[in-house]
Coordinates of C-alpha atoms in Angstrom, one line a residue:
Chain A
A1 CA 161.3 113.2 22.8
Q2 CA 163.7 115.9 23.8
S3 CA 166.8 116.7 21.9
V4 CA 169.5 119.3 21.7
T5 CA 171.4 120.6 18.7
Q6 CA 174.6 122.5 19.0
L7 CA 175.6 124.2 15.8
G8 CA 179.4 124.1 15.2
S9 CA 181.5 121.5 16.8
H10 CA 184.4 123.9 16.7
V11 CA 184.4 127.7 17.2
S12 CA 187.4 130.0 17.1
V13 CA 187.4 133.6 18.3
S14 CA 190.1 136.1 18.9
E15 CA 190.8 137.2 22.4
G16 CA 188.5 140.1 23.3
A17 CA 186.0 139.2 20.7
L18 CA 182.4 138.2 21.2
V19 CA 181.7 134.5 22.0
L20 CA 178.5 133.0 20.6
L21 CA 177.8 129.3 21.0
R22 CA 174.5 128.1 19.5
C23 CA 172.0 125.7 21.1
N24 CA 168.6 124.7 19.8
Y25 CA 166.4 122.4 21.6
S26 CA 163.3 120.3 21.0
S27 CA 160.8 119.7 23.8
S28 CA 157.1 119.1 24.0
V29 CA 156.9 120.5 27.5
P30 CA 158.4 123.6 29.1
P31 CA 162.2 122.9 29.1
Y32 CA 164.8 123.3 31.7
L33 CA 168.0 124.3 29.9
F34 CA 171.6 124.2 31.0
W35 CA 175.1 125.1 29.8
Y36 CA 178.1 123.2 31.1
V37 CA 181.8 123.7 30.5
Q38 CA 184.4 121.0 30.4
Y39 CA 188.1 121.9 30.7
P40 CA 190.6 119.3 29.5
N41 CA 190.8 116.2 31.7
Q42 CA 188.1 117.5 34.0
G43 CA 184.4 117.0 34.7
L44 CA 181.6 119.2 33.7
Q45 CA 180.9 122.5 35.5
L46 CA 177.6 124.3 35.4
L47 CA 177.8 127.7 33.7
L48 CA 174.2 128.7 34.0
K49 CA 170.7 127.3 33.9
Y50 CA 167.2 128.3 32.9
T51 CA 164.2 126.8 34.6
T52 CA 161.4 129.4 34.8
G53 CA 161.2 133.2 35.1
A54 CA 163.6 135.7 33.5
T55 CA 164.6 134.6 30.0
L56 CA 168.0 136.2 30.2
V57 CA 170.2 134.2 32.5
K58 CA 173.6 135.3 33.8
G59 CA 176.1 132.7 34.7
I60 CA 179.7 132.4 36.0
N61 CA 182.8 133.8 34.2
G62 CA 180.8 136.5 32.4
F63 CA 178.6 134.2 30.4
E64 CA 175.0 134.6 29.8
A65 CA 172.2 132.9 27.7
E66 CA 168.8 133.9 26.6
F67 CA 165.9 131.5 26.4
K68 CA 163.9 132.2 23.3
K69 CA 160.8 130.0 23.1
S70 CA 159.7 131.2 19.7
E71 CA 163.1 130.2 18.3
T72 CA 163.6 127.2 20.6
S73 CA 167.0 128.5 21.3
F74 CA 169.3 129.0 24.2
H75 CA 172.5 130.5 22.8
L76 CA 175.5 131.2 25.1
T77 CA 177.3 134.5 24.8
K78 CA 180.2 136.3 26.4
P79 CA 181.0 139.9 25.3
S80 CA 184.8 139.5 25.4
A81 CA 186.6 136.2 25.1
H82 CA 189.5 135.4 27.4
M83 CA 192.2 132.7 26.8
S84 CA 190.9 130.9 29.8
D85 CA 187.6 130.3 28.1
A86 CA 189.1 127.7 25.8
A87 CA 187.2 124.6 26.6
E88 CA 184.3 122.4 25.5
Y89 CA 180.8 123.6 26.1
F90 CA 177.7 121.5 26.4
C91 CA 174.1 122.5 26.2
A92 CA 171.6 120.2 27.9
V93 CA 167.8 120.0 28.2
S94 CA 165.5 118.5 30.7
D95 CA 162.1 119.1 32.2
S96 CA 160.1 118.8 35.4
G97 CA 158.7 115.4 34.3
T98 CA 162.0 113.6 33.9
Y99 CA 165.2 113.3 35.9
K100 CA 167.8 113.2 33.2
Y101 CA 169.6 115.6 31.0
I102 CA 169.9 115.2 27.2
F103 CA 173.2 116.7 26.2
G104 CA 174.2 118.2 22.9
T105 CA 177.3 117.0 21.1
G106 CA 179.4 119.9 22.4
T107 CA 181.2 122.9 21.0
R108 CA 185.0 123.2 21.4
L109 CA 185.9 126.8 21.8
K110 CA 189.3 128.0 20.8
V111 CA 190.5 131.5 21.7
L112 CA 193.2 133.0 19.5
A113 CA 195.8 135.4 20.9
Chain B
D1 CA 186.2 120.9 43.1
S2 CA 182.6 119.8 42.8
G3 CA 182.7 117.6 45.9
V4 CA 181.9 114.5 43.9
T5 CA 184.7 111.9 43.9
Q6 CA 185.3 109.0 41.6
T7 CA 187.7 106.2 41.7
P8 CA 189.7 105.0 40.0
K9 CA 190.9 107.9 37.8
H10 CA 192.1 105.5 35.1
L11 CA 191.4 101.9 34.4
I12 CA 193.0 99.7 31.8
T13 CA 191.7 96.2 31.2
A14 CA 191.1 93.6 28.6
T15 CA 188.1 92.5 26.6
G16 CA 185.8 90.2 28.4
Q17 CA 186.7 91.5 31.8
R18 CA 184.6 93.1 34.5
V19 CA 185.3 96.3 36.3
T20 CA 183.6 98.4 39.0
L21 CA 183.6 102.2 39.1
R22 CA 182.9 104.0 42.3
C23 CA 181.3 107.3 43.0
S24 CA 180.8 109.3 46.2
P25 CA 178.3 112.1 45.9
R26 CA 178.5 115.5 47.5
S27 CA 177.6 115.5 51.1
G28 CA 173.8 115.6 51.5
D29 CA 173.0 114.8 47.9
L30 CA 170.6 112.0 47.4
S31 CA 170.7 111.5 43.7
V32 CA 173.5 110.0 41.7
Y33 CA 173.7 109.9 37.9
W34 CA 176.0 108.0 35.6
Y35 CA 177.1 109.2 32.2
Q36 CA 179.3 107.8 29.5
Q37 CA 181.3 110.1 27.3
S38 CA 182.9 108.8 24.1
L39 CA 184.1 110.3 20.9
D40 CA 181.4 108.7 18.7
Q41 CA 178.4 108.8 21.1
G42 CA 179.0 112.1 22.9
L43 CA 177.8 112.4 26.5
Q44 CA 175.1 109.9 27.2
F45 CA 173.0 109.4 30.3
L46 CA 173.1 105.9 31.7
I47 CA 171.2 105.6 34.9
Q48 CA 170.0 107.6 38.0
Y49 CA 169.6 106.5 41.6
Y50 CA 167.7 108.4 44.2
N51 CA 168.2 107.5 47.8
G52 CA 169.1 103.9 47.0
E53 CA 166.4 103.3 44.4
E54 CA 166.7 103.3 40.6
R55 CA 164.9 106.4 39.3
A56 CA 165.6 106.7 35.6
K57 CA 167.3 104.6 33.0
G58 CA 168.9 105.8 29.8
N59 CA 171.1 104.1 27.2
I60 CA 172.5 101.6 29.5
L61 CA 173.6 98.2 28.1
E62 CA 172.4 95.0 29.8
R63 CA 176.1 94.2 30.5
F64 CA 176.2 97.3 32.7
S65 CA 174.5 97.6 36.1
A66 CA 174.6 100.0 39.0
Q67 CA 173.5 100.4 42.5
Q68 CA 173.4 103.0 45.3
F69 CA 174.3 101.9 48.8
P70 CA 172.8 103.1 52.1
D71 CA 175.7 105.5 52.6
L72 CA 174.7 106.9 49.2
H73 CA 177.8 106.1 47.3
S74 CA 177.2 104.3 44.0
E75 CA 179.0 101.7 41.9
L76 CA 178.8 101.1 38.2
N77 CA 179.6 97.6 37.2
L78 CA 180.7 96.9 33.6
S79 CA 181.0 93.3 32.5
S80 CA 182.0 91.3 29.4
L81 CA 183.9 94.4 28.3
E82 CA 184.3 95.3 24.6
L83 CA 186.6 97.6 22.9
G84 CA 183.7 100.0 22.3
D85 CA 183.2 100.4 26.0
S86 CA 186.4 102.5 26.2
A87 CA 185.2 105.9 27.4
L88 CA 185.1 108.4 30.1
Y89 CA 182.5 107.6 32.8
F90 CA 181.2 110.4 34.8
C91 CA 179.2 110.4 38.0
A92 CA 177.1 113.4 39.0
S93 CA 175.0 114.1 42.0
S94 CA 172.2 116.5 42.9
A95 CA 170.4 117.3 46.1
S96 CA 167.0 115.9 45.1
G97 CA 165.4 113.6 42.6
R98 CA 163.9 116.4 40.7
V99 CA 165.6 118.2 37.8
D100 CA 168.2 120.2 39.5
E101 CA 171.8 121.3 39.1
Q102 CA 174.0 118.3 38.8
F103 CA 177.6 118.4 40.1
F104 CA 180.0 116.2 38.1
G105 CA 182.9 114.2 39.3
P106 CA 186.3 114.2 37.5
G107 CA 185.4 111.0 35.7
T108 CA 187.0 107.5 35.3
R109 CA 188.8 106.9 32.0
L110 CA 188.3 103.3 31.0
T111 CA 190.5 101.8 28.3
V112 CA 189.6 98.3 27.1
L113 CA 192.4 96.6 25.1

């Protein structure tokens, strides 16, 4: 069965600092991996996705993630945090054989002025 | 704006009652997914429909049912409501039945008193 683990339910960074949100997955078949962001009182918005090909994936708002098969990881990074990045971030895994996402428990990012 | 609409935005009801949540997918999308987001369970996949037919089932209770109509809108019916059913219910849509980017609606917040 597939699963996703997001380390750290809450992460705080200073404005301008590096953002690193961790995601590890478990999958017996090649995974499809996604990062979604949820702003307060809103639905989820796709930040980026990995299906096949290049392992470094660039997304919206300056975020990127690297698929590392050997480490079963798909960590989300952004070089310089902005106040507007404060939100909850969800990692999700799926694969070509199923039609559903398995979401992690989410990481709430706080950006300090 | 993802293009996915959900009504109502908020719903307050009593235990034992039945409610219907409605979702209209993005224009042209054939797949609709339902998710439940609660504090204790996180974001859980409930069910998927593709072009009117049930495609995948997740952690959906027997008290819950869904359907997708010929015009592709979907309804999630929740009956014999319990306090623990209080949650945010999200609908998402995607273009096809394969694993693909899902576009999320703003959600319906259900409160069971």
